[in-house]
Coordinates of C-alpha atoms (C1' of nucleotides) in Angstrom, one line a residue:
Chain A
X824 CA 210.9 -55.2 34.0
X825 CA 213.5 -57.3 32.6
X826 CA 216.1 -57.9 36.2
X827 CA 215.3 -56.3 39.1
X828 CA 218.0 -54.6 41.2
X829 CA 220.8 -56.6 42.6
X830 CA 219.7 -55.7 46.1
X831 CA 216.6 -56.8 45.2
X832 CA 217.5 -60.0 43.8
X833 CA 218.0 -63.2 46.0
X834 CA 221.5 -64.1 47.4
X835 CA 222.2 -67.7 46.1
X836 CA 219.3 -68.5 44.1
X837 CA 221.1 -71.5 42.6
X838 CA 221.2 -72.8 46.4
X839 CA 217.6 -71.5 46.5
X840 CA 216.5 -73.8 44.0
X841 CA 218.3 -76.6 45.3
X842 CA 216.2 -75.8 48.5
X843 CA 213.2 -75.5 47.1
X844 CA 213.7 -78.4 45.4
X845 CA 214.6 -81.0 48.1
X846 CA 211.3 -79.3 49.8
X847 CA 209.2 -80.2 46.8
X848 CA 210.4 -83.4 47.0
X849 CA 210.0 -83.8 50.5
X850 CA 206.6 -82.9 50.6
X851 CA 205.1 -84.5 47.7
X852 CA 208.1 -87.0 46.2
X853 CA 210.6 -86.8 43.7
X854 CA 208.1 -87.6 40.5
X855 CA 206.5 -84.6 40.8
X856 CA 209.2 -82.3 40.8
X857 CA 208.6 -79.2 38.2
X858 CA 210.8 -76.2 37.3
X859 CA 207.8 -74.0 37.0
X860 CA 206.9 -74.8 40.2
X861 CA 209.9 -74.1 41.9
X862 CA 209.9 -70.6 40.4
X863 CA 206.4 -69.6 41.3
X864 CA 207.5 -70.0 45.3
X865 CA 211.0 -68.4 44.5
X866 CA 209.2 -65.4 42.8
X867 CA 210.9 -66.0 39.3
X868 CA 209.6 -66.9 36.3
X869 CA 211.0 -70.5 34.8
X870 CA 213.5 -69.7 32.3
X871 CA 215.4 -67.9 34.9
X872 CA 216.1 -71.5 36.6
X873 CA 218.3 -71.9 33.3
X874 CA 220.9 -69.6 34.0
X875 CA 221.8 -71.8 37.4
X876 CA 220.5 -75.5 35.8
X877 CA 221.2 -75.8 32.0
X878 CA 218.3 -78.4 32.4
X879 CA 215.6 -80.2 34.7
X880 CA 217.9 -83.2 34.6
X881 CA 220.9 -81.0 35.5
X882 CA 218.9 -80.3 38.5
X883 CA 218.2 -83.8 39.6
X884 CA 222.1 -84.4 39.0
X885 CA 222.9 -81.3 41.5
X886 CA 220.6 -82.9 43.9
X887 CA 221.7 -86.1 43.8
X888 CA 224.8 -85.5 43.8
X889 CA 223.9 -83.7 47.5
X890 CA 222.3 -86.9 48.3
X891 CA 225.3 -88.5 47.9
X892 CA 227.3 -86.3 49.6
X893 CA 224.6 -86.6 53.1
X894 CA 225.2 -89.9 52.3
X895 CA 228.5 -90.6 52.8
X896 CA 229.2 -88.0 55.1
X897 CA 226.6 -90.2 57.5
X898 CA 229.1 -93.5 56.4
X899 CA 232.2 -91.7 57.4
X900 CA 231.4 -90.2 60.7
X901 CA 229.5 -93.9 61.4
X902 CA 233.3 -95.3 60.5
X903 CA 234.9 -92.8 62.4
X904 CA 232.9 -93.7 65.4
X905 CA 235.2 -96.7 66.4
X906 CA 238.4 -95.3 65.3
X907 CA 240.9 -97.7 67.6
X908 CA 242.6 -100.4 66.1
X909 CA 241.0 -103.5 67.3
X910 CA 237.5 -102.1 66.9
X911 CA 236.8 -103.3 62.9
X912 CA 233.9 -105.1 63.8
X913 CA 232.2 -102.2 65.7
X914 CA 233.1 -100.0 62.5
X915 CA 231.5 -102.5 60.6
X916 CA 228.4 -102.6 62.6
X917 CA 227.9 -99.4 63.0
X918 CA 228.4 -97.7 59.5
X919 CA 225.5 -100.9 58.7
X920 CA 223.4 -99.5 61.4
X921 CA 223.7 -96.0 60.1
X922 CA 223.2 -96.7 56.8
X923 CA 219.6 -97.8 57.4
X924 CA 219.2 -95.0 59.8
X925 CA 219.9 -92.2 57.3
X926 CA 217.6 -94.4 55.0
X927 CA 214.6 -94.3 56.8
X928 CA 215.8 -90.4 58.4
X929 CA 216.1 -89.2 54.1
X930 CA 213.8 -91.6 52.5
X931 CA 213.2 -89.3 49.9
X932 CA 217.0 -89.1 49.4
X933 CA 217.7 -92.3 49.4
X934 CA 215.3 -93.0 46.8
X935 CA 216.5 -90.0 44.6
X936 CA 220.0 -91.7 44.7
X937 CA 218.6 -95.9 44.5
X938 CA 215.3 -96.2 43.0
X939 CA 214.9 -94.5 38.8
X940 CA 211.9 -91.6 40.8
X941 CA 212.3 -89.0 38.0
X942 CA 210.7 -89.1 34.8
X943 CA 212.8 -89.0 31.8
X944 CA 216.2 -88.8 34.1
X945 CA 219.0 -91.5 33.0
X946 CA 222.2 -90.9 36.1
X947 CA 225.1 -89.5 34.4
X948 CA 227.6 -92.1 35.5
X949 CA 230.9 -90.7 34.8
X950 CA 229.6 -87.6 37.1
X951 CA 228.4 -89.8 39.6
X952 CA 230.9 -92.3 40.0
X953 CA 232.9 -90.1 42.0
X954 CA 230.3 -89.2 45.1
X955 CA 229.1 -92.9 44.7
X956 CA 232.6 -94.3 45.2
X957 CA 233.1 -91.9 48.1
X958 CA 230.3 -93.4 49.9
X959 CA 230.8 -96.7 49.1
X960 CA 234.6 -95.6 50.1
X961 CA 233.4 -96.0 54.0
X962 CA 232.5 -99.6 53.5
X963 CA 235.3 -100.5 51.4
X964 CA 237.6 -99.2 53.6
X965 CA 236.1 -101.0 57.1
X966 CA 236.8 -104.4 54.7
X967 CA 240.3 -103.5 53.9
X968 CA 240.9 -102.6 57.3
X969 CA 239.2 -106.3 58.6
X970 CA 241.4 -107.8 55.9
X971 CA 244.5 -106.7 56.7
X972 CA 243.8 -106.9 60.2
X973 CA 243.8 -110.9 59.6
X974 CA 239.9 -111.0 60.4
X975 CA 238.0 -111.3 57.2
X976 CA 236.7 -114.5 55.9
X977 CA 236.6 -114.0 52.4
X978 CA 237.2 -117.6 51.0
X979 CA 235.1 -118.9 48.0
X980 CA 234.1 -115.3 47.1
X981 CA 234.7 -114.8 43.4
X982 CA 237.0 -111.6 42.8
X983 CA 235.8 -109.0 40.3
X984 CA 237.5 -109.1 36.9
X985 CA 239.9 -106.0 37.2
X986 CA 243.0 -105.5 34.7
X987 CA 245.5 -103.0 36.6
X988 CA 244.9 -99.5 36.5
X989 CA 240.9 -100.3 37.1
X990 CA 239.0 -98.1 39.2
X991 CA 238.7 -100.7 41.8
X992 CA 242.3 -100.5 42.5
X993 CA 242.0 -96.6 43.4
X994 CA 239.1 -97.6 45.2
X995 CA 241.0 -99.5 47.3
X996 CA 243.6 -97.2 47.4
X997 CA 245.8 -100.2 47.0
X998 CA 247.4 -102.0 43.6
X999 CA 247.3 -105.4 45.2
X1000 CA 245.9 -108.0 43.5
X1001 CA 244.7 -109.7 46.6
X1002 CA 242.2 -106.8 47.4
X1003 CA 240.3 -107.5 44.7
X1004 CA 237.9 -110.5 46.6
X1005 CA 238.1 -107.8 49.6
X1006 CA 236.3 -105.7 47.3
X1007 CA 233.8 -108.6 46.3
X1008 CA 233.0 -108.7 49.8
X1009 CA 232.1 -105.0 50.4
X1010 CA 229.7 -105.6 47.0
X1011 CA 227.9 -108.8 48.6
X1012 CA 227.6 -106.9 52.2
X1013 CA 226.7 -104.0 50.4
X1014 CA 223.5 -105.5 48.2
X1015 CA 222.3 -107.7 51.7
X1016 CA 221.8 -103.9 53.5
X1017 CA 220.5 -102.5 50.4
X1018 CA 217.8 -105.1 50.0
X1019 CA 216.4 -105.0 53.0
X1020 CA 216.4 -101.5 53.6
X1021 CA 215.1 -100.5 50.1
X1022 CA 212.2 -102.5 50.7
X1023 CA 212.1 -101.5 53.2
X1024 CA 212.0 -97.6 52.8
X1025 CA 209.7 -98.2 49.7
X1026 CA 207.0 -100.0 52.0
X1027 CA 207.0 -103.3 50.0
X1028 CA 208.3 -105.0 53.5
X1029 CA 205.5 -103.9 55.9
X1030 CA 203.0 -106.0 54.2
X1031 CA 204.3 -109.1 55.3
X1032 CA 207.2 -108.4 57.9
X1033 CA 206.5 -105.5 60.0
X1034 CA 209.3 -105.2 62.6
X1035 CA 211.8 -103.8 59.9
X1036 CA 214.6 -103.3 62.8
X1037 CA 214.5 -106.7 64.3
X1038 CA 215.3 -108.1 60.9
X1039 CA 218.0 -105.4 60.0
X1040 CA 219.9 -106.4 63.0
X1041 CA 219.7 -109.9 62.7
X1042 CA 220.7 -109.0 59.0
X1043 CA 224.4 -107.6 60.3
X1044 CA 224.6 -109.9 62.8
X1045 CA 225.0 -113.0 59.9
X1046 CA 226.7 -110.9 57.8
X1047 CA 229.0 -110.3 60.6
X1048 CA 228.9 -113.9 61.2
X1049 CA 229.6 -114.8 57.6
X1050 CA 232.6 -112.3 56.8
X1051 CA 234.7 -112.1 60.2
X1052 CA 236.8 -114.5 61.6
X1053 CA 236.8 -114.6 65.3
X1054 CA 239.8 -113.0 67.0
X1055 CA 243.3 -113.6 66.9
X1056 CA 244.5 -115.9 69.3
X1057 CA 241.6 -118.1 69.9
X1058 CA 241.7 -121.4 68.4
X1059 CA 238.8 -123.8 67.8
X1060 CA 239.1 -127.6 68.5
X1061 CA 240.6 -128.1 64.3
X1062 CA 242.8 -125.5 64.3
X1063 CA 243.0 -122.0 63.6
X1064 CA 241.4 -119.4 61.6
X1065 CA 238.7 -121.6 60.9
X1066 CA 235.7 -120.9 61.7
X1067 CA 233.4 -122.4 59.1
Chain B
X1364 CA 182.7 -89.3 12.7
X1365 CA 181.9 -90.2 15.9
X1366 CA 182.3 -94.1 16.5
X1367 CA 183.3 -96.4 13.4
X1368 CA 181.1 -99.2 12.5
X1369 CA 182.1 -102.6 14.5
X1370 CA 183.8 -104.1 11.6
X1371 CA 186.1 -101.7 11.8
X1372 CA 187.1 -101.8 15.2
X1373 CA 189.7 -103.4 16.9
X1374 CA 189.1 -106.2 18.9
X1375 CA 190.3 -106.6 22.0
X1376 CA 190.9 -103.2 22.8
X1377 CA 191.7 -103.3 26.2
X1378 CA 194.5 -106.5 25.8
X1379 CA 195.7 -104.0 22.5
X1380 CA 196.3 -101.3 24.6
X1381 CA 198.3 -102.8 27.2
X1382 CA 200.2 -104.0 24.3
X1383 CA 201.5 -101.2 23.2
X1384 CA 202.0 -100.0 26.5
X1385 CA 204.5 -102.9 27.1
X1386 CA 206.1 -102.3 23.7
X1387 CA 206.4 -98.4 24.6
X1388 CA 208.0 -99.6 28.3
X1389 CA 210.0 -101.9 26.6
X1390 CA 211.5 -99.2 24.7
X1391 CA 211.8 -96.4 26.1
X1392 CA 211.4 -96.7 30.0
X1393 CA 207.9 -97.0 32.2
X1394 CA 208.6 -93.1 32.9
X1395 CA 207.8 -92.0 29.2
X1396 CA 204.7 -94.1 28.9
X1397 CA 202.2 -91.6 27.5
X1398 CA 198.5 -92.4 27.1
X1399 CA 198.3 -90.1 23.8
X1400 CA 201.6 -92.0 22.2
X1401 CA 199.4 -95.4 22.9
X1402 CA 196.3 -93.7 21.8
X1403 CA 198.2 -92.5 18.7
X1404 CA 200.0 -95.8 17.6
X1405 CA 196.4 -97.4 18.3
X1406 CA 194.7 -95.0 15.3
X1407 CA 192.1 -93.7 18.1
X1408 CA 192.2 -90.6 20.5
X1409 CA 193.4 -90.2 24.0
X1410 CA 190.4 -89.9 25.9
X1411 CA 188.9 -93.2 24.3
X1412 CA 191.0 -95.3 26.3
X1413 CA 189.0 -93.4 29.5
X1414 CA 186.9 -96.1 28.5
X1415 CA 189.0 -99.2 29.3
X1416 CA 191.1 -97.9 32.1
X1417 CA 189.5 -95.0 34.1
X1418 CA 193.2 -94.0 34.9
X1419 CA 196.5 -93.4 33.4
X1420 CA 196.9 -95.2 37.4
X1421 CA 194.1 -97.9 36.5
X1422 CA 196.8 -98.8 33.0
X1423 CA 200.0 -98.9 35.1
X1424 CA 198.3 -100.9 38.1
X1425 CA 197.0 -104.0 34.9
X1426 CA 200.8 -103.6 33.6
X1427 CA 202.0 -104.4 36.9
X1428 CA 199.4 -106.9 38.1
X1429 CA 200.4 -108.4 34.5
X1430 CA 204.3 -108.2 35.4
X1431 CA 203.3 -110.2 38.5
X1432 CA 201.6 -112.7 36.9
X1433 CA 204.9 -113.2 34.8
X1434 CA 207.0 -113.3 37.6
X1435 CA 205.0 -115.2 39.9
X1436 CA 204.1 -118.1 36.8
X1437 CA 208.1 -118.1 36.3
X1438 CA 208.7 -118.8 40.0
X1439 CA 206.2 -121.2 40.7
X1440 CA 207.5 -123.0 37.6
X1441 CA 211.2 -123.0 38.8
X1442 CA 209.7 -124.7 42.0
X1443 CA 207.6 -127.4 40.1
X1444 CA 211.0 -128.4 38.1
X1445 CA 212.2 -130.3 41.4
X1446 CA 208.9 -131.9 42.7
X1447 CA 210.0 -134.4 44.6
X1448 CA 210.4 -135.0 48.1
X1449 CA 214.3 -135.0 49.0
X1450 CA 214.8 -132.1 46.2
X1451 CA 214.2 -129.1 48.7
X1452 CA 217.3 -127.2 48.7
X1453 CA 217.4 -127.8 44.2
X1454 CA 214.2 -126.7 44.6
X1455 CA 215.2 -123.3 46.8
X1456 CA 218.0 -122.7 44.8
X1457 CA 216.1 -123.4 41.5
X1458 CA 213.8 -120.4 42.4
X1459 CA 216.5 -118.6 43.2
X1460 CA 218.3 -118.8 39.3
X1461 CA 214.6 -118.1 38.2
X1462 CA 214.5 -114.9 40.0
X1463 CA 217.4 -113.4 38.7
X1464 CA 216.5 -114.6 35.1
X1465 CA 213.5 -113.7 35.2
X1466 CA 214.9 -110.1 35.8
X1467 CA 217.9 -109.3 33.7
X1468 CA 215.1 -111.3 30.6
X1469 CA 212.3 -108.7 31.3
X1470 CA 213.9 -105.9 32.9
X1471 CA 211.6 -103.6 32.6
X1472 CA 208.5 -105.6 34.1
X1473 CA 210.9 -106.0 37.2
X1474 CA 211.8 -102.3 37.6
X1475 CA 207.6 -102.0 37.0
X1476 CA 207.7 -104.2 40.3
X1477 CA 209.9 -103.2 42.3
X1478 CA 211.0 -99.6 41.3
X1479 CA 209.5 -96.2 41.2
X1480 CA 209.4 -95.6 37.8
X1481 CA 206.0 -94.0 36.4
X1482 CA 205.7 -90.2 37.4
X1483 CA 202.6 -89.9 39.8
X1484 CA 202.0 -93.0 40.7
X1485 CA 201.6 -94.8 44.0
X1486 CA 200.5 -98.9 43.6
X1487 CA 197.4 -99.6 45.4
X1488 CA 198.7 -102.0 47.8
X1489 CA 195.2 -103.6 48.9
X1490 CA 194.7 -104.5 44.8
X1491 CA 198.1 -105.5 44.6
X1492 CA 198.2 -108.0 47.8
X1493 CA 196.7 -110.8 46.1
X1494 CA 199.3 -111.3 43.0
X1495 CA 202.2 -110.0 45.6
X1496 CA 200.9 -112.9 47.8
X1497 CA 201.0 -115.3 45.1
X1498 CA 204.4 -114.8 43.6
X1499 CA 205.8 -114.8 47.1
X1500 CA 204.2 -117.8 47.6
X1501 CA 206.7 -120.1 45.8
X1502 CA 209.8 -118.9 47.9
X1503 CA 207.4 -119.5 50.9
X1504 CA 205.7 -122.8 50.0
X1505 CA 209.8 -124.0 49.5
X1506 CA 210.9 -122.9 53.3
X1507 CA 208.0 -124.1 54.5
X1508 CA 209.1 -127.6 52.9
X1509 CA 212.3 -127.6 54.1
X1510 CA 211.3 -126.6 57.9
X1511 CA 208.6 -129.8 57.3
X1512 CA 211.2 -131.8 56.1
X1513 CA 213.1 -131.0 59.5
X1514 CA 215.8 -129.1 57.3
X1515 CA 215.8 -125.6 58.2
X1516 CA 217.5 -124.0 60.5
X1517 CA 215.7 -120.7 61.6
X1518 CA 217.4 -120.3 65.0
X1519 CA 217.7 -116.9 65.9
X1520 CA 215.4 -115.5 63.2
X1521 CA 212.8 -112.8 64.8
X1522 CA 209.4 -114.2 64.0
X1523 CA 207.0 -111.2 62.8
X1524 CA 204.6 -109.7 64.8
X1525 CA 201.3 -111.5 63.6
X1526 CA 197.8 -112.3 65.6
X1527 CA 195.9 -114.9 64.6
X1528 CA 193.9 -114.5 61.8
X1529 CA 196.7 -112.1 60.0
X1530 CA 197.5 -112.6 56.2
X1531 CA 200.5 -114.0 56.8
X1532 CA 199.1 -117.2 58.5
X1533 CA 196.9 -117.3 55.4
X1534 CA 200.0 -117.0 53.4
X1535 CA 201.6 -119.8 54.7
X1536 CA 198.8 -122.1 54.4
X1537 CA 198.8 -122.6 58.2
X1538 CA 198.1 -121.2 61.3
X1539 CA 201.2 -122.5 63.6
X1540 CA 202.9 -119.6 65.1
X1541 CA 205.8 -121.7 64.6
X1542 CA 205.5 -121.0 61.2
X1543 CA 206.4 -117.7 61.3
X1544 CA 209.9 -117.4 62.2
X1545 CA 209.7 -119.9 58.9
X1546 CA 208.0 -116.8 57.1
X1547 CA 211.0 -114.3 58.3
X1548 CA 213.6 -116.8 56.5
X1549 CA 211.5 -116.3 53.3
X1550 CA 211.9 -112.3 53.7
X1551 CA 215.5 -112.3 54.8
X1552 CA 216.2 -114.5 51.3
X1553 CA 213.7 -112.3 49.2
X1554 CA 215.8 -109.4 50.8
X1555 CA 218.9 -110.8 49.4
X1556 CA 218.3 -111.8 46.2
X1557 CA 216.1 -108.9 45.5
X1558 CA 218.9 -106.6 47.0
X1559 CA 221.8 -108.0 44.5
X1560 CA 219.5 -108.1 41.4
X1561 CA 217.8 -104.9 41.9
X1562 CA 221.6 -103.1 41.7
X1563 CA 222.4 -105.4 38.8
X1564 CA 219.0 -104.5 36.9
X1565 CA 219.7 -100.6 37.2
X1566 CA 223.2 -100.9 36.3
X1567 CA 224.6 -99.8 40.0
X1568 CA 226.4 -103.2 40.3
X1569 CA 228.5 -102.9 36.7
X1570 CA 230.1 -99.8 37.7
X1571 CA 231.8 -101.8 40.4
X1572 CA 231.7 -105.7 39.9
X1573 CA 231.1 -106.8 36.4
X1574 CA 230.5 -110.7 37.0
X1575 CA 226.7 -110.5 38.7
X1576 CA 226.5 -114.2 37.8
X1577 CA 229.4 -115.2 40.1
X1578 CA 228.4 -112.8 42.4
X1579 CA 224.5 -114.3 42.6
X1580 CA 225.8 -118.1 42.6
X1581 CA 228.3 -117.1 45.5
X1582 CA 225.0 -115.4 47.4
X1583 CA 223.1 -118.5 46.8
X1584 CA 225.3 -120.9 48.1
X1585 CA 225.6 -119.0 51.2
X1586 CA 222.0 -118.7 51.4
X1587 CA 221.8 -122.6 51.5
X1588 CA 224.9 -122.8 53.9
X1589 CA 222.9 -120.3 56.7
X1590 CA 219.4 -121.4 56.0
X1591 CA 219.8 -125.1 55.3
X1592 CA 220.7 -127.9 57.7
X1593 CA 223.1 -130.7 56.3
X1594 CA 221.1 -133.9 55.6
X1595 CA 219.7 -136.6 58.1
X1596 CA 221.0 -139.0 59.2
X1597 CA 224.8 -137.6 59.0
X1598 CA 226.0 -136.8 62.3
X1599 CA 229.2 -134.4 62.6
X1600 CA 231.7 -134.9 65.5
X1601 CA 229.7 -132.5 68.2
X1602 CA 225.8 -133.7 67.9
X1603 CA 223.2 -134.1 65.4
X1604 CA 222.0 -131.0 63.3
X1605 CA 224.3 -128.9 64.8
X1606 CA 225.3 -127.0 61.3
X1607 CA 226.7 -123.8 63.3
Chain C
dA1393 C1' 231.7 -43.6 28.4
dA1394 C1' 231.3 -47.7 25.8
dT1395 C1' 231.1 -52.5 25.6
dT1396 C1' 230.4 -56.9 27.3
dT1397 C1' 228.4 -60.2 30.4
dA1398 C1' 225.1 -61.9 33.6
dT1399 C1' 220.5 -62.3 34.8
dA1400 C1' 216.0 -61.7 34.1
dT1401 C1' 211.5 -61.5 31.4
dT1402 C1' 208.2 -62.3 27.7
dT1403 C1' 206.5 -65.2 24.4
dA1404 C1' 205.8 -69.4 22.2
dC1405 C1' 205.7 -74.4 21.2
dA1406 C1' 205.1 -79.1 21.7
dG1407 C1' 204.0 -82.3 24.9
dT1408 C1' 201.2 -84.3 28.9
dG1409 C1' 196.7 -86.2 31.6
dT1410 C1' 192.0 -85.7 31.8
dA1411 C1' 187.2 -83.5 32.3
dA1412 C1' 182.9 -82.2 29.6
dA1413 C1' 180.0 -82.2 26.0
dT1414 C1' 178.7 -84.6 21.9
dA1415 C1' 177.7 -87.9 18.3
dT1416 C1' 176.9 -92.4 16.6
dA1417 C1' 176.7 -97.7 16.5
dC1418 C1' 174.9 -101.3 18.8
dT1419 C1' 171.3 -103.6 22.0
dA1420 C1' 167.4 -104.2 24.5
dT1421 C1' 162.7 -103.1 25.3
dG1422 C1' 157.7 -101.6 24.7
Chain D
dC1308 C1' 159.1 -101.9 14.2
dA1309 C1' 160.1 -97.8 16.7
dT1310 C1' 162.2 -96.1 20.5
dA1311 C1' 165.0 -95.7 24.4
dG1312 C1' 169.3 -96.8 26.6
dT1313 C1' 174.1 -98.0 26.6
dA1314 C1' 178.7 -98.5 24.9
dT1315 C1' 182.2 -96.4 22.4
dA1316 C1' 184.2 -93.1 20.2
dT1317 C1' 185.3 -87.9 18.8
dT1318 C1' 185.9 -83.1 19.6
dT1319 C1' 187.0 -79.4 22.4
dA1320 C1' 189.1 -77.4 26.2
dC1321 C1' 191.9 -76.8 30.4
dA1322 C1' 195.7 -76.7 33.3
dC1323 C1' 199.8 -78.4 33.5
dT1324 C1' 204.8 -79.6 32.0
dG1325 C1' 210.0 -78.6 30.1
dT1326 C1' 212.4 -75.6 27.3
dA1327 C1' 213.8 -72.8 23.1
dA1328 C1' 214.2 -67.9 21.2
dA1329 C1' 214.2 -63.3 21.4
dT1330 C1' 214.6 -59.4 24.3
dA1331 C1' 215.7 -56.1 27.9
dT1332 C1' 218.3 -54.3 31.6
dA1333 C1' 221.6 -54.2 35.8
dA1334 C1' 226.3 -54.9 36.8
dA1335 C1' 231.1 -55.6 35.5
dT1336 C1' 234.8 -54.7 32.5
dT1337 C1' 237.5 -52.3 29.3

DNA sequence: AATTTATATTTACAGTGTAAATATACTATG
DNA sequence: CATAGTATATTTACACTGTAAATATAAATT
């Protein structure tokens, strides 16, 4: 036999494999992910996989980029929670809150997409950048919304170097100049949530801290503490809009 | 032939062949670390090396005790370069540079650390511990300075859940449960540093915010501002060490 | 109806870690 | 000194891996 009958054949089998895949790497982590494998439980043989993946790597690229996509869909809806003006710090909170959640609810996933699990795998960037700036988009976007709400602290933070036309500035969906430290901020807040929660999720924090959710929370709360100016309207015994 | 006369042999076997396994991570990445390429560049056979290191697991897990031993002499040497008493907060910070320079100088000993890098392989923690513990030990030993020297401010830091007799108390030299919301502060700063270098060491940081250096100074300094009470003996307007 | 394209299979190759059996150099013992 | 035992290697073999090449056939297109 050399293809069996279309209504024999498996509907989506390039989804299939994706499926397959994420279950393999589920069940027995990302390292051990094998083509050959994948086809003996879809009933194929392994070349067939090329005809959907030109390679393994192309594979791990499909399914990252899915990663990605869980990812930030988790960030947005966590955004979109506290949509009313007024509400920035919530949104801040809360996408920080969710990002641990989906973390620890997709380990697997979030180490696909953070930690190097694959063998001879090396990220395509340039096809990444896009689903990575998406998700870093809901961040980004709380900060610019702090800033030009008049409540982000960002003094003394140094701004990325950025000529115009840089991808930061479509990031921010902005051309100003002054968004660049904003930016700097979502980067700092950014690696403080991703340290604690990768080791988190890769178990190098239970050894010696064990209550990872007491220190997550008290992790936002100083970053909140750090970034945010108090609200409008409420000056201290100095003056206003100082707070540190 | 079945085992060349002594002369002939290499000495040292065992150092020689994690040699060459460091020289093969260096170059090419701890995935593609193959016991047949070491055996190869070595002039003997694969299985020989069954006779130094039951495992390819047994290699990786001297590699990374190795890389600890690195990072751990490099830390406790950054802490020995401000000895004195009165130098705490050079001393944290000093540590701090050392981390990160340590890092981006032997890159691929840190991802050995603290990624996921070889296929199969999960670290024995209970082996590990010990050299974890040690390397650790210099950001700890430095925090638990400061708090003796009456200059840390832990307030509001969860202390970990710990009975007596845990490793942590062993880890701190001491068995004051006072000491342990001083052990958190040492996890929350291992959290951050580790969290910004980890993105600059695999490259997720560049994409976005070119100047890690500026970036890492500007996390230290804030590091000292949260963790670190001002001096004694210089009162500000409200009370004495009243820093927030 | 003929041709092209898409989707498989079969076969094969080079690579991997490692288990088993075997052979020899060195060391210790009767 | 002879002999047994141990350490250190080799050889062989097995079950894997990703993937390239050639091939065959169903489905779509002309």
């Amino acid at each position: 036999m050399a293809r069996p009958l279309k209504a024999l054949q498996m509907p989506n089998l390039g989804e299939s494999i994706k499926d397959f895949a994420w279950r393999q790497i589920t069940e027995s982590g990302a390292s051990s992910l094998s083509l050959r494998k994948i086809a003996r439980e879809l009933g194929i043989t392994a070349p067939a996989i090329y005809n959907y993946f030109s390679d393994r790597d192309a594979l791990v690229t499909a399914l990252i980029i899915d990663a990605y996509a869980s990812f930030g869909d988790c960030q947005h809806e966590a955004k979109a929670s506290f949509p009313d003006p007024g509400q920035e710090v919530e949104r801040l909170r809360a996408t920080g809150i969710a990002y641990r959640q989906w973390a620890l609810q997709y380990p697997h996933r979030y180490l696909l997409i953070f930690g190097s699990p694959v063998p001879g795998y090396v990220p395509p960037m340039q096809e990444l950048l896009p689903v990575m700036m998406r998700s870093l988009g809901a961040l980004t976007g709380v900060i610019a919304e702090l800033h030009a709400g008049g409540r982000l602290d960002a003094h003394g933070i140094p701004p990325p170097v950025a000529e115009p036309g840089h991808r930061l500035f479509t990031l921010m969906g902005s051309a100003d100049p002054g968004m660049l430290s904003v930016y700097s901020v979502a980067m700092l807040i950014w690696s403080r949530v991703h340290g604690i929660v990768s080791l988190e999720v890769t178990g190098q924090l239970p050894p010696f801290a064990e209550d990872g959710e007491a220190l997550y929370r008290f992790e936002l709360d100083s970053i909140c503490r750090q970034f945010i100016r108090p609200s409008v309207a409420v000056p201290d015994a100095t003056g206003f809009f100082r707070n540190r």
